[in-house]
Amino acid sequence: MNNQVPLIGRSVIAFISRIGSTFMLFFRALYHCKSIPSSLGLITDQSFWIGNKSLPLIVITSIFVGAVSAWQAAYQFKFIGAPMRYLGSAVGKAIVIELAPVLTALVVAGRVGAGIAAELGTMRVTEQIDAVDSMGISPIRYLVMPRFLSATIMLPILTIFANFVAISGAMLVSIMFVNLSYETFLLGVKSSFSMADMLGGFLKSTVFGMIIGLVGCHEGFTAKGGARGVGQATTQAVVISAVLILVTDYIIAVILFRV
């Protein structure tokens, strides 16, 4: 037991240090947002890259998320004897508030967050970031700020797209397997639609985008130890992003959607 105490202490210190350096990177990225007008090309390129890499996965996952949501909701309705005409209401609300923002963020974290960490990690271990710094160009302004902003901008856009795809998947299952007309399903979605829910999902996805961009950049910037270190940074970026997304999701839900 005594041997475990120093190990636990070092782990706690390393965790606090990682959180502190991530916050420092966040504020440094915010500081360099003053250079947005001169970095529009970089931000546009990164936004296009994030959308291009994420869209196919989001389409596939959203269709099946909507489909399984409708199927599971219909199963529960049958179990408790609830009318199936409320299926659209239940599924639409769940997708807009919870499923689309969280699952889109997890998909983007696995695809884009890992890509950012691998790219910057490779630049770090091959000393390309040091070379950028030696030329008098701020690596934070040139590498971190565009990726951070692009992830923050693109997540809400991708989530809105995921909402439509997931609701379409749910409607398809409702029509084909639950014998519900599309008018009844869409009427349920419309009756439960709330702008507050939409804005809540929008806020969630914005925060998730900030987390993905920031964690990916931080892990890439702190990578060391060659190819093995880049691999570890990539894995850490996905794990930390996923954990922070789920924790933040709970905190925002408690604040915005009171029961």
Tab-separated table of C-alpha atoms in Angstrom:
chain	number	residue	atom	x	y	z
A	1	MET	CA	0.000	0.000	0.000
A	2	ASN	CA	2.827	2.376	0.894
A	3	ASN	CA	4.364	1.816	-2.545
A	4	GLN	CA	1.100	2.856	-4.200
A	5	VAL	CA	0.945	6.261	-2.497
A	6	PRO	CA	3.751	7.895	-4.543
A	7	LEU	CA	2.315	6.395	-7.725
A	8	ILE	CA	-1.154	7.790	-6.976
A	9	GLY	CA	0.371	11.152	-6.057
A	10	ARG	CA	2.310	11.347	-9.330
A	11	SER	CA	-0.833	10.436	-11.292
A	12	VAL	CA	-2.860	13.168	-9.564
A	13	ILE	CA	-0.135	15.757	-10.181
A	14	ALA	CA	0.151	14.711	-13.842
A	15	PHE	CA	-3.643	14.985	-14.261
A	16	ILE	CA	-3.768	18.448	-12.671
A	17	SER	CA	-0.818	19.532	-14.813
A	18	ARG	CA	-2.549	18.286	-17.988
A	19	ILE	CA	-5.763	20.139	-17.112
A	20	GLY	CA	-3.785	23.299	-16.357
A	21	SER	CA	-1.803	23.198	-19.610
A	22	THR	CA	-5.017	22.540	-21.580
A	23	PHE	CA	-6.642	25.632	-20.054
A	24	MET	CA	-3.519	27.655	-20.825
A	25	LEU	CA	-3.717	26.538	-24.455
A	26	PHE	CA	-7.403	27.503	-24.499
A	27	PHE	CA	-6.673	31.063	-23.373
A	28	ARG	CA	-3.738	31.381	-25.770
A	29	ALA	CA	-5.973	30.238	-28.639
A	30	LEU	CA	-8.603	32.798	-27.595
A	31	TYR	CA	-5.928	35.511	-27.531
A	32	HIS	CA	-4.925	34.726	-31.114
A	33	CYS	CA	-8.553	34.973	-32.285
A	34	LYS	CA	-7.687	38.622	-32.925
A	35	SER	CA	-5.890	37.265	-36.025
A	36	ILE	CA	-9.055	35.748	-37.506
A	37	PRO	CA	-9.214	38.179	-40.491
A	38	SER	CA	-5.701	37.217	-41.613
A	39	SER	CA	-6.308	33.495	-40.945
A	40	LEU	CA	-9.613	33.065	-42.785
A	41	GLY	CA	-7.961	30.853	-45.405
A	42	LEU	CA	-6.594	28.474	-42.758
A	43	ILE	CA	-9.930	28.381	-40.910
A	44	THR	CA	-11.837	27.686	-44.130
A	45	ASP	CA	-9.445	24.890	-45.099
A	46	GLN	CA	-9.756	23.273	-41.666
A	47	SER	CA	-13.557	23.612	-41.670
A	48	PHE	CA	-13.769	21.968	-45.077
A	49	TRP	CA	-11.443	19.188	-43.914
A	50	ILE	CA	-13.529	18.534	-40.777
A	51	GLY	CA	-16.786	18.451	-42.754
A	52	ASN	CA	-15.343	16.295	-45.510
A	53	LYS	CA	-13.881	13.740	-43.099
A	54	SER	CA	-16.901	13.567	-40.791
A	55	LEU	CA	-19.904	13.711	-43.111
A	56	PRO	CA	-19.954	10.100	-44.414
A	57	LEU	CA	-19.662	8.660	-40.889
A	58	ILE	CA	-22.303	11.035	-39.546
A	59	VAL	CA	-24.764	10.061	-42.284
A	60	ILE	CA	-24.347	6.344	-41.564
A	61	THR	CA	-24.481	6.647	-37.762
A	62	SER	CA	-27.379	9.123	-37.789
A	63	ILE	CA	-29.572	6.942	-40.002
A	64	PHE	CA	-29.160	3.962	-37.704
A	65	VAL	CA	-29.406	6.047	-34.517
A	66	GLY	CA	-32.783	7.339	-35.709
A	67	ALA	CA	-33.878	3.882	-36.829
A	68	VAL	CA	-32.998	2.124	-33.575
A	69	SER	CA	-34.492	4.993	-31.536
A	70	ALA	CA	-37.835	4.590	-33.303
A	71	TRP	CA	-37.727	0.824	-32.900
A	72	GLN	CA	-36.859	0.947	-29.196
A	73	ALA	CA	-39.431	3.667	-28.513
A	74	ALA	CA	-42.119	1.631	-30.278
A	75	TYR	CA	-41.142	-1.384	-28.168
A	76	GLN	CA	-41.486	0.676	-24.965
A	77	PHE	CA	-44.791	2.197	-26.098
A	78	LYS	CA	-46.162	-1.288	-26.734
A	79	PHE	CA	-44.947	-2.436	-23.302
A	80	ILE	CA	-46.683	0.410	-21.412
A	81	GLY	CA	-49.663	0.604	-23.772
A	82	ALA	CA	-48.982	4.150	-24.986
A	83	PRO	CA	-50.490	5.306	-28.290
A	84	MET	CA	-48.080	5.022	-31.213
A	85	ARG	CA	-49.098	8.471	-32.470
A	86	TYR	CA	-46.726	9.933	-29.875
A	87	LEU	CA	-43.755	8.081	-31.373
A	88	GLY	CA	-42.650	11.076	-33.448
A	89	SER	CA	-42.772	13.350	-30.401
A	90	ALA	CA	-40.621	11.067	-28.253
A	91	VAL	CA	-38.068	10.211	-30.902
A	92	GLY	CA	-37.771	13.748	-32.303
A	93	LYS	CA	-37.160	15.283	-28.897
A	94	ALA	CA	-34.581	12.663	-27.916
A	95	ILE	CA	-32.675	13.142	-31.170
A	96	VAL	CA	-32.590	16.948	-31.025
A	97	ILE	CA	-31.714	17.237	-27.330
A	98	GLU	CA	-29.382	14.318	-26.784
A	99	LEU	CA	-28.638	11.750	-29.450
A	100	ALA	CA	-27.576	13.901	-32.397
A	101	PRO	CA	-25.281	16.305	-30.446
A	102	VAL	CA	-23.552	13.608	-28.388
A	103	LEU	CA	-23.122	10.930	-31.050
A	104	THR	CA	-22.006	13.456	-33.662
A	105	ALA	CA	-19.410	14.770	-31.204
A	106	LEU	CA	-18.146	11.261	-30.433
A	107	VAL	CA	-17.857	10.455	-34.141
A	108	VAL	CA	-15.992	13.699	-34.846
A	109	ALA	CA	-13.728	13.141	-31.814
A	110	GLY	CA	-12.768	9.702	-33.129
A	111	ARG	CA	-12.222	10.897	-36.686
A	112	VAL	CA	-11.147	14.532	-36.531
A	113	GLY	CA	-9.799	14.872	-32.970
A	114	ALA	CA	-7.513	11.892	-33.542
A	115	GLY	CA	-6.450	13.332	-36.895
A	116	ILE	CA	-5.539	16.692	-35.347
A	117	ALA	CA	-3.514	15.011	-32.585
A	118	ALA	CA	-1.697	12.766	-35.079
A	119	GLU	CA	-0.901	15.637	-37.440
A	120	LEU	CA	0.379	18.008	-34.768
A	121	GLY	CA	2.086	15.169	-32.894
A	122	THR	CA	4.018	14.242	-36.034
A	123	MET	CA	4.961	17.895	-36.498
A	124	ARG	CA	6.130	18.038	-32.880
A	125	VAL	CA	8.351	14.928	-32.944
A	126	THR	CA	9.869	15.902	-36.327
A	127	GLU	CA	10.539	19.411	-34.947
A	128	GLN	CA	8.407	21.126	-37.599
A	129	ILE	CA	6.604	23.093	-34.887
A	130	ASP	CA	9.969	24.301	-33.569
A	131	ALA	CA	10.872	25.339	-37.109
A	132	VAL	CA	7.624	27.343	-37.405
A	133	ASP	CA	8.411	29.024	-34.089
A	134	SER	CA	11.994	29.814	-35.146
A	135	MET	CA	10.659	31.635	-38.234
A	136	GLY	CA	8.858	34.065	-35.946
A	137	ILE	CA	5.418	32.568	-36.636
A	138	SER	CA	3.340	31.734	-33.574
A	139	PRO	CA	2.433	28.004	-33.680
A	140	ILE	CA	-0.663	28.810	-31.616
A	141	ARG	CA	-1.902	31.332	-34.184
A	142	TYR	CA	-0.885	29.268	-37.200
A	143	LEU	CA	-1.755	25.728	-36.045
A	144	VAL	CA	-3.998	25.756	-32.954
A	145	MET	CA	-6.383	28.692	-33.392
A	146	PRO	CA	-7.641	27.677	-36.897
A	147	ARG	CA	-8.268	24.072	-35.821
A	148	PHE	CA	-9.905	25.127	-32.556
A	149	LEU	CA	-12.239	27.599	-34.271
A	150	SER	CA	-13.052	25.255	-37.157
A	151	ALA	CA	-14.080	22.446	-34.803
A	152	THR	CA	-16.185	24.910	-32.777
A	153	ILE	CA	-17.942	26.183	-35.918
A	154	MET	CA	-18.428	22.858	-37.689
A	155	LEU	CA	-19.853	20.781	-34.815
A	156	PRO	CA	-23.184	22.684	-34.643
A	157	ILE	CA	-23.508	22.547	-38.453
A	158	LEU	CA	-22.840	18.805	-38.513
A	159	THR	CA	-25.263	18.291	-35.615
A	160	ILE	CA	-28.075	20.105	-37.441
A	161	PHE	CA	-27.426	17.853	-40.433
A	162	ALA	CA	-27.423	14.782	-38.134
A	163	ASN	CA	-30.812	15.866	-36.718
A	164	PHE	CA	-32.441	15.738	-40.148
A	165	VAL	CA	-30.817	12.436	-41.121
A	166	ALA	CA	-31.676	10.734	-37.799
A	167	ILE	CA	-35.313	11.907	-37.857
A	168	SER	CA	-35.566	10.674	-41.463
A	169	GLY	CA	-34.239	7.267	-40.368
A	170	ALA	CA	-36.730	7.146	-37.509
A	171	MET	CA	-39.595	8.083	-39.840
A	172	LEU	CA	-38.582	5.366	-42.297
A	173	VAL	CA	-38.706	2.685	-39.602
A	174	SER	CA	-42.005	4.050	-38.255
A	175	ILE	CA	-43.606	3.847	-41.700
A	176	MET	CA	-42.173	0.471	-42.720
A	177	PHE	CA	-42.325	-1.520	-39.486
A	178	VAL	CA	-44.680	0.270	-37.050
A	179	ASN	CA	-47.414	0.994	-39.607
A	180	LEU	CA	-47.417	4.682	-38.764
A	181	SER	CA	-48.173	7.175	-41.527
A	182	TYR	CA	-45.569	9.821	-42.242
A	183	GLU	CA	-48.195	12.525	-41.544
A	184	THR	CA	-48.746	11.173	-38.023
A	185	PHE	CA	-45.008	10.842	-37.387
A	186	LEU	CA	-44.188	14.339	-38.621
A	187	LEU	CA	-47.153	15.806	-36.713
A	188	GLY	CA	-45.704	14.286	-33.539
A	189	VAL	CA	-42.254	15.740	-34.290
A	190	LYS	CA	-43.783	19.151	-35.005
A	191	SER	CA	-45.966	19.156	-31.876
A	192	SER	CA	-42.973	18.428	-29.614
A	193	PHE	CA	-40.580	20.807	-31.354
A	194	SER	CA	-39.217	23.494	-29.084
A	195	MET	CA	-36.766	26.231	-30.000
A	196	ALA	CA	-35.312	25.949	-26.483
A	197	ASP	CA	-34.493	22.279	-27.157
A	198	MET	CA	-32.877	23.171	-30.467
A	199	LEU	CA	-30.797	25.921	-28.860
A	200	GLY	CA	-29.807	23.548	-26.044
A	201	GLY	CA	-28.541	21.002	-28.583
A	202	PHE	CA	-26.804	23.828	-30.457
A	203	LEU	CA	-25.044	24.961	-27.259
A	204	LYS	CA	-23.985	21.410	-26.459
A	205	SER	CA	-22.482	20.846	-29.904
A	206	THR	CA	-20.608	24.170	-29.741
A	207	VAL	CA	-19.007	23.211	-26.426
A	208	PHE	CA	-18.234	19.717	-27.743
A	209	GLY	CA	-16.537	21.254	-30.784
A	210	MET	CA	-14.354	23.401	-28.523
A	211	ILE	CA	-13.386	20.314	-26.509
A	212	ILE	CA	-12.485	18.256	-29.592
A	213	GLY	CA	-10.384	20.995	-31.177
A	214	LEU	CA	-8.640	21.963	-27.966
A	215	VAL	CA	-7.864	18.443	-26.725
A	216	GLY	CA	-6.657	17.308	-30.170
A	217	CYS	CA	-4.297	20.287	-30.424
A	218	HIS	CA	-3.055	19.932	-26.844
A	219	GLU	CA	-2.274	16.224	-27.123
A	220	GLY	CA	-0.536	16.764	-30.464
A	221	PHE	CA	1.513	19.676	-29.107
A	222	THR	CA	2.686	17.663	-26.086
A	223	ALA	CA	3.529	14.480	-28.014
A	224	LYS	CA	7.038	13.107	-27.580
A	225	GLY	CA	8.956	9.901	-28.147
A	226	GLY	CA	8.679	9.395	-31.898
A	227	ALA	CA	6.003	7.330	-33.631
A	228	ARG	CA	5.010	5.617	-30.378
A	229	GLY	CA	4.449	8.987	-28.718
A	230	VAL	CA	2.284	10.141	-31.632
A	231	GLY	CA	0.181	6.998	-31.308
A	232	GLN	CA	-0.241	7.565	-27.578
A	233	ALA	CA	-1.194	11.203	-28.166
A	234	THR	CA	-3.817	10.153	-30.706
A	235	THR	CA	-5.339	7.627	-28.332
A	236	GLN	CA	-5.286	10.101	-25.447
A	237	ALA	CA	-7.016	12.730	-27.577
A	238	VAL	CA	-9.926	10.398	-28.341
A	239	VAL	CA	-10.237	9.103	-24.771
A	240	ILE	CA	-10.038	12.527	-23.095
A	241	SER	CA	-12.416	14.101	-25.619
A	242	ALA	CA	-14.981	11.313	-25.174
A	243	VAL	CA	-14.875	11.564	-21.378
A	244	LEU	CA	-15.119	15.363	-21.386
A	245	ILE	CA	-17.990	15.271	-23.908
A	246	LEU	CA	-20.036	12.928	-21.715
A	247	VAL	CA	-19.258	14.824	-18.496
A	248	THR	CA	-20.051	18.185	-20.108
A	249	ASP	CA	-23.225	16.746	-21.602
A	250	TYR	CA	-24.459	15.846	-18.129
A	251	ILE	CA	-23.569	19.271	-16.696
A	252	ILE	CA	-25.313	21.169	-19.514
A	253	ALA	CA	-28.349	18.882	-19.300
A	254	VAL	CA	-28.696	19.510	-15.567
A	255	ILE	CA	-28.441	23.279	-16.096
A	256	LEU	CA	-30.717	23.608	-19.143
A	257	PHE	CA	-33.254	20.809	-18.891
A	258	ARG	CA	-34.589	20.822	-15.363
A	259	VAL	CA	-37.072	18.133	-14.291
